Short mmCIF file of N, CA and C in Angstrom, two decimals:
data_model
loop_
_atom_site.label_atom_id
_atom_site.label_comp_id
_atom_site.label_asym_id
_atom_site.label_seq_id
_atom_site.Cartn_x
_atom_site.Cartn_y
_atom_site.Cartn_z
N MET A 1 122.28 61.31 94.14
CA MET A 1 120.94 62.09 94.35
C MET A 1 121.36 63.69 93.84
N PRO A 2 120.27 64.01 93.10
CA PRO A 2 120.01 65.64 92.70
C PRO A 2 119.85 66.29 93.85
N ALA A 3 120.89 67.74 93.66
CA ALA A 3 120.61 68.76 94.70
C ALA A 3 119.21 69.52 94.93
N LYS A 4 118.95 69.52 96.03
CA LYS A 4 117.14 70.02 96.30
C LYS A 4 117.07 71.18 95.94
N ASN A 5 116.14 71.53 94.95
CA ASN A 5 116.09 72.97 94.85
C ASN A 5 115.66 73.65 96.05
N ASN A 6 115.48 74.87 96.15
CA ASN A 6 115.47 75.97 97.29
C ASN A 6 115.53 75.17 98.69
N PRO A 7 116.87 74.50 99.13
CA PRO A 7 117.16 74.16 100.12
C PRO A 7 116.68 74.92 101.22
N LEU A 8 116.46 76.03 101.35
CA LEU A 8 116.55 77.09 102.45
C LEU A 8 115.28 77.59 102.53
N LYS A 9 114.16 77.01 101.57
CA LYS A 9 112.66 77.06 101.26
C LYS A 9 112.52 78.71 101.28
N LEU A 10 112.77 79.77 100.53
CA LEU A 10 112.61 81.12 100.61
C LEU A 10 111.54 81.04 99.78
N ASN A 11 110.94 82.17 100.38
CA ASN A 11 109.46 82.05 98.98
C ASN A 11 109.79 82.96 97.98
N PRO A 12 108.94 83.29 97.28
CA PRO A 12 108.74 83.33 95.77
C PRO A 12 109.44 85.27 95.81
N LEU A 13 108.91 85.91 96.55
CA LEU A 13 109.33 87.03 96.85
C LEU A 13 110.89 87.48 97.46
N GLN A 14 111.39 86.42 98.19
CA GLN A 14 112.61 86.27 98.90
C GLN A 14 113.67 85.82 97.59
N LEU A 15 113.13 84.83 96.44
CA LEU A 15 113.92 84.19 95.56
C LEU A 15 114.07 85.35 94.42
N ARG A 16 112.60 85.94 94.15
CA ARG A 16 113.13 87.18 93.18
C ARG A 16 114.06 88.25 93.57
N THR A 17 114.05 88.89 94.72
CA THR A 17 114.78 89.32 95.44
C THR A 17 116.34 89.00 95.43
N LEU A 18 116.84 87.91 95.59
CA LEU A 18 117.95 87.44 95.90
C LEU A 18 118.48 87.25 94.49
N ALA A 19 117.76 86.81 93.38
CA ALA A 19 118.03 86.92 92.10
C ALA A 19 118.69 88.32 91.39
N LEU A 20 117.63 89.22 91.78
CA LEU A 20 118.04 90.69 91.53
C LEU A 20 119.16 91.10 92.11
N LEU A 21 119.54 90.91 93.69
CA LEU A 21 120.58 91.21 94.16
C LEU A 21 121.91 90.60 93.31
N GLN A 22 121.72 89.35 92.67
CA GLN A 22 123.08 88.33 92.17
C GLN A 22 123.03 88.94 90.85
N GLU A 23 121.81 89.85 90.19
CA GLU A 23 122.36 90.95 88.93
C GLU A 23 123.03 91.95 89.41
N LEU A 24 122.53 92.56 90.26
CA LEU A 24 123.41 93.81 90.90
C LEU A 24 124.94 93.70 90.85
N ALA A 25 124.65 92.62 91.62
CA ALA A 25 126.19 92.02 91.84
C ALA A 25 127.67 91.88 90.81
N ARG A 26 126.96 91.46 89.40
CA ARG A 26 127.50 91.31 88.52
C ARG A 26 127.81 92.57 87.92
N TYR A 27 127.61 93.96 88.11
CA TYR A 27 127.89 95.09 87.79
C TYR A 27 128.84 95.97 88.86
N PRO A 28 130.38 96.47 88.21
CA PRO A 28 131.14 97.39 88.99
C PRO A 28 130.09 98.39 89.23
N ALA A 29 129.30 99.04 88.56
CA ALA A 29 128.58 100.55 88.53
C ALA A 29 127.75 100.11 90.18
N THR A 30 127.49 98.90 90.39
CA THR A 30 126.37 98.65 91.36
C THR A 30 127.08 97.79 92.69
N SER A 31 127.78 97.28 92.55
CA SER A 31 128.62 96.47 93.44
C SER A 31 130.24 96.73 93.67
N THR A 32 130.52 96.15 94.79
CA THR A 32 132.12 95.91 94.94
C THR A 32 132.09 94.57 95.44
N ARG A 33 133.42 93.91 94.78
CA ARG A 33 133.30 92.59 95.21
C ARG A 33 134.79 92.28 96.25
N ASP A 34 134.85 91.14 97.21
CA ASP A 34 135.88 91.35 97.86
C ASP A 34 136.54 89.87 97.25
N PRO A 35 137.76 89.90 96.91
CA PRO A 35 138.11 88.64 96.11
C PRO A 35 138.59 87.44 97.45
N GLN A 36 138.86 88.26 98.46
CA GLN A 36 139.30 86.89 99.51
C GLN A 36 138.08 86.33 100.06
N SER A 37 137.20 87.19 100.33
CA SER A 37 135.88 86.28 100.76
C SER A 37 134.98 85.67 100.10
N GLY A 38 134.83 85.90 98.73
CA GLY A 38 134.13 85.85 97.67
C GLY A 38 132.77 86.86 97.92
N GLU A 39 132.49 87.55 98.96
CA GLU A 39 131.14 88.20 98.71
C GLU A 39 131.12 89.81 98.05
N ALA A 40 130.03 90.18 98.17
CA ALA A 40 129.51 91.05 96.99
C ALA A 40 128.81 92.46 97.66
N THR A 41 129.38 93.42 97.51
CA THR A 41 128.76 94.56 98.58
C THR A 41 127.83 95.52 97.54
N ILE A 42 126.43 95.33 97.38
CA ILE A 42 125.74 96.16 96.79
C ILE A 42 125.83 97.62 97.35
N THR A 43 126.65 98.30 96.17
CA THR A 43 126.53 100.00 96.31
C THR A 43 125.62 100.85 95.76
N HIS A 44 124.88 100.30 95.10
CA HIS A 44 123.85 101.31 94.46
C HIS A 44 122.49 100.12 94.76
N LEU A 45 121.33 100.29 95.23
CA LEU A 45 120.20 99.77 95.31
C LEU A 45 119.29 100.26 94.69
N PRO A 46 119.05 100.29 93.25
CA PRO A 46 117.74 100.88 92.61
C PRO A 46 116.58 100.93 92.95
N HIS A 47 116.15 102.49 92.66
CA HIS A 47 114.69 102.29 93.23
C HIS A 47 113.36 102.39 92.12
N ALA A 48 112.33 102.06 91.76
CA ALA A 48 111.31 102.27 91.13
C ALA A 48 111.12 103.64 90.57
N HIS A 49 110.90 103.67 89.07
CA HIS A 49 110.55 105.12 88.60
C HIS A 49 109.53 104.14 87.79
N GLY A 50 108.13 105.07 87.16
CA GLY A 50 106.96 104.27 87.18
C GLY A 50 107.07 102.87 87.23
N ASP A 51 106.69 101.94 86.64
CA ASP A 51 106.64 100.67 87.04
C ASP A 51 107.35 100.09 86.48
N HIS A 52 108.75 100.32 86.57
CA HIS A 52 109.63 99.43 86.31
C HIS A 52 110.98 99.68 86.83
N VAL A 53 112.14 99.22 87.13
CA VAL A 53 112.94 99.36 87.86
C VAL A 53 114.30 98.72 87.10
N HIS A 54 115.50 99.64 87.04
CA HIS A 54 116.52 99.12 86.31
C HIS A 54 117.27 98.54 87.28
N VAL A 55 118.10 97.18 86.98
CA VAL A 55 118.59 96.37 87.66
C VAL A 55 119.92 95.95 86.48
N GLY A 56 121.09 96.46 86.99
CA GLY A 56 121.95 96.68 85.79
C GLY A 56 121.78 96.82 84.56
N GLU A 57 121.79 95.87 83.49
CA GLU A 57 121.42 96.01 82.38
C GLU A 57 119.97 95.57 82.30
N LEU A 58 118.89 95.02 82.83
CA LEU A 58 117.86 94.74 82.87
C LEU A 58 116.95 95.78 83.37
N VAL A 59 115.98 95.65 82.79
CA VAL A 59 114.55 96.59 83.23
C VAL A 59 113.29 95.44 83.95
N VAL A 60 113.22 95.54 84.74
CA VAL A 60 112.15 94.40 85.49
C VAL A 60 110.94 95.36 86.11
N SER A 61 109.78 94.54 86.33
CA SER A 61 108.72 95.09 86.81
C SER A 61 108.73 96.03 88.45
N ALA A 62 108.18 96.83 88.54
CA ALA A 62 108.64 97.46 90.04
C ALA A 62 107.94 96.41 91.04
N ARG A 63 106.89 95.58 90.70
CA ARG A 63 106.11 94.62 91.38
C ARG A 63 107.17 93.70 91.65
N ASP A 64 108.04 93.06 90.86
CA ASP A 64 108.96 92.37 91.06
C ASP A 64 109.82 92.67 91.76
N ALA A 65 110.57 93.58 91.77
CA ALA A 65 111.74 94.10 92.75
C ALA A 65 110.82 94.93 94.10
N SER A 66 109.79 94.68 94.67
CA SER A 66 109.11 95.15 95.47
C SER A 66 109.96 94.50 97.05
N GLY A 67 110.64 93.24 96.77
CA GLY A 67 111.48 92.78 98.29
C GLY A 67 112.81 93.91 98.50
N PHE A 68 112.80 94.83 97.21
CA PHE A 68 113.97 95.90 98.00
C PHE A 68 113.62 96.56 99.07
N SER A 69 112.09 96.97 99.16
CA SER A 69 111.99 97.72 100.01
C SER A 69 111.21 97.17 101.06
N ASN A 70 111.14 95.74 101.26
CA ASN A 70 110.43 95.20 102.55
C ASN A 70 111.24 94.71 103.38
N PRO A 71 111.16 95.00 104.71
CA PRO A 71 112.06 94.96 105.45
C PRO A 71 112.10 93.14 105.78
N ALA A 72 111.14 92.73 105.77
CA ALA A 72 110.70 91.26 106.53
C ALA A 72 111.48 90.04 105.20
N VAL A 73 111.45 90.64 103.75
CA VAL A 73 112.65 90.19 102.69
C VAL A 73 113.83 89.96 103.14
N TRP A 74 114.55 91.30 103.53
CA TRP A 74 115.80 91.67 104.17
C TRP A 74 116.25 90.67 105.50
N ALA A 75 115.12 90.49 106.31
CA ALA A 75 115.57 89.88 107.42
C ALA A 75 115.55 88.43 107.37
N ALA A 76 114.58 87.68 106.37
CA ALA A 76 114.86 86.52 105.99
C ALA A 76 115.84 86.46 105.18
N LEU A 77 116.34 87.16 104.51
CA LEU A 77 117.50 86.66 103.37
C LEU A 77 118.82 86.68 104.73
N GLU A 78 118.89 87.69 105.74
CA GLU A 78 120.17 87.66 106.51
C GLU A 78 120.10 86.60 107.61
N ARG A 79 118.83 86.51 108.00
CA ARG A 79 118.88 84.96 108.84
C ARG A 79 118.96 83.76 108.13
N LYS A 80 118.81 83.89 106.94
CA LYS A 80 119.31 82.66 106.32
C LYS A 80 120.87 82.63 105.58
N GLY A 81 121.67 83.37 106.11
CA GLY A 81 122.73 83.68 105.65
C GLY A 81 123.22 84.20 104.18
N LEU A 82 122.55 84.65 103.50
CA LEU A 82 122.47 84.93 102.31
C LEU A 82 123.13 86.21 101.93
N VAL A 83 123.17 87.22 103.09
CA VAL A 83 123.19 88.50 102.93
C VAL A 83 123.42 89.00 104.77
N ARG A 84 123.88 90.26 104.58
CA ARG A 84 124.60 90.99 105.94
C ARG A 84 124.54 92.22 105.80
N GLY A 85 123.80 93.10 106.83
CA GLY A 85 123.58 94.62 106.77
C GLY A 85 122.87 94.46 107.63
N SER A 86 122.55 96.25 107.54
CA SER A 86 121.28 96.69 108.30
C SER A 86 120.34 97.37 107.59
N PHE A 87 119.39 96.35 107.04
CA PHE A 87 118.54 97.33 105.91
C PHE A 87 117.71 98.23 106.85
N PRO A 88 117.35 99.44 106.49
CA PRO A 88 117.74 100.11 104.96
C PRO A 88 119.22 100.96 105.43
N HIS A 89 119.79 100.95 106.75
CA HIS A 89 120.59 101.93 107.17
C HIS A 89 121.91 101.81 107.13
N ALA A 90 122.16 100.29 106.06
CA ALA A 90 123.55 100.36 105.70
C ALA A 90 123.81 99.43 104.62
N ALA A 91 124.91 99.25 103.85
CA ALA A 91 124.92 98.73 102.75
C ALA A 91 124.86 97.21 103.10
N ILE A 92 124.37 96.77 101.97
CA ILE A 92 124.13 94.91 101.92
C ILE A 92 124.90 94.11 101.24
N THR A 93 125.45 93.33 101.92
CA THR A 93 126.57 92.23 101.28
C THR A 93 125.93 90.85 101.36
N LEU A 94 126.17 90.80 100.03
CA LEU A 94 125.86 89.33 99.90
C LEU A 94 127.00 88.24 99.96
N THR A 95 126.59 87.27 101.25
CA THR A 95 127.61 86.39 101.40
C THR A 95 128.12 85.44 99.94
N ALA A 96 128.84 84.70 100.26
CA ALA A 96 129.34 83.90 99.49
C ALA A 96 127.99 82.94 98.70
N GLN A 97 127.48 82.13 100.16
CA GLN A 97 126.32 81.39 99.89
C GLN A 97 125.19 82.31 99.15
N GLY A 98 125.08 83.60 99.49
CA GLY A 98 124.06 84.22 98.79
C GLY A 98 124.52 84.71 97.28
N LEU A 99 125.51 84.62 96.64
CA LEU A 99 126.34 84.67 95.52
C LEU A 99 125.72 83.57 94.59
N GLU A 100 126.14 82.28 95.19
CA GLU A 100 126.18 81.01 94.70
C GLU A 100 124.50 80.26 94.54
N TYR A 101 123.74 81.06 95.43
CA TYR A 101 122.51 80.22 96.24
C TYR A 101 121.62 80.17 94.72
N ASP A 102 121.03 78.99 94.02
CA ASP A 102 120.30 78.97 93.05
C ASP A 102 119.01 79.37 93.06
N THR A 103 118.41 80.28 92.55
CA THR A 103 117.09 80.99 93.14
C THR A 103 116.14 80.02 91.96
N GLY A 104 116.55 79.55 90.82
CA GLY A 104 115.77 79.19 89.85
C GLY A 104 114.99 80.04 89.17
N GLN A 105 115.91 81.57 89.07
CA GLN A 105 115.40 82.81 88.50
C GLN A 105 115.94 82.90 87.22
N GLY A 106 116.71 82.07 86.65
CA GLY A 106 117.82 82.12 85.72
C GLY A 106 117.32 82.99 84.74
N GLU A 107 115.99 82.77 83.95
CA GLU A 107 115.59 83.76 83.15
C GLU A 107 114.40 84.88 83.90
N LEU A 108 114.80 85.74 84.33
CA LEU A 108 113.99 86.87 85.36
C LEU A 108 113.06 87.32 84.12
N GLN A 109 111.79 87.71 84.82
CA GLN A 109 111.20 88.53 83.92
C GLN A 109 111.62 89.87 83.96
N ALA A 110 112.39 89.92 82.78
CA ALA A 110 113.21 91.34 82.70
C ALA A 110 113.20 91.36 81.03
N SER A 111 113.46 92.45 80.62
CA SER A 111 113.76 93.05 79.12
C SER A 111 115.38 93.74 79.37
N ARG A 112 115.99 93.96 78.25
CA ARG A 112 117.34 94.89 78.20
C ARG A 112 116.54 96.46 78.38
N SER A 113 117.15 97.29 78.83
CA SER A 113 116.94 98.85 78.95
C SER A 113 117.31 99.11 77.50
N ASP A 114 116.18 100.23 77.38
CA ASP A 114 116.37 101.05 76.06
C ASP A 114 117.09 102.12 76.45
N HIS A 115 116.83 102.64 77.58
CA HIS A 115 117.31 104.09 78.30
C HIS A 115 118.09 104.05 79.66
#
């Protein structure tokens, strides 16, 4: 039996936000990894400037990254065990489950940054 897509029933904004956090976790400039726990702490959460946000090497629409500033998104991701932290007062840590969760966003609506 194939694995169920989105078993935690995340909504589209939660899925996009998690996918962007997973992207940030790939870069040492925006995260630190704990090799023992398999978790990644996001050390730099980007902010929109103009109509876009830089996420690692990608540029995404500010609208697609709106979950970064939405407390309800953070609460849902934390409640489902995908992240830990006290948004917006503390760093956010992606759990091992959060790093591995298939968001179905493999091809984010993004482009490579030209600046």
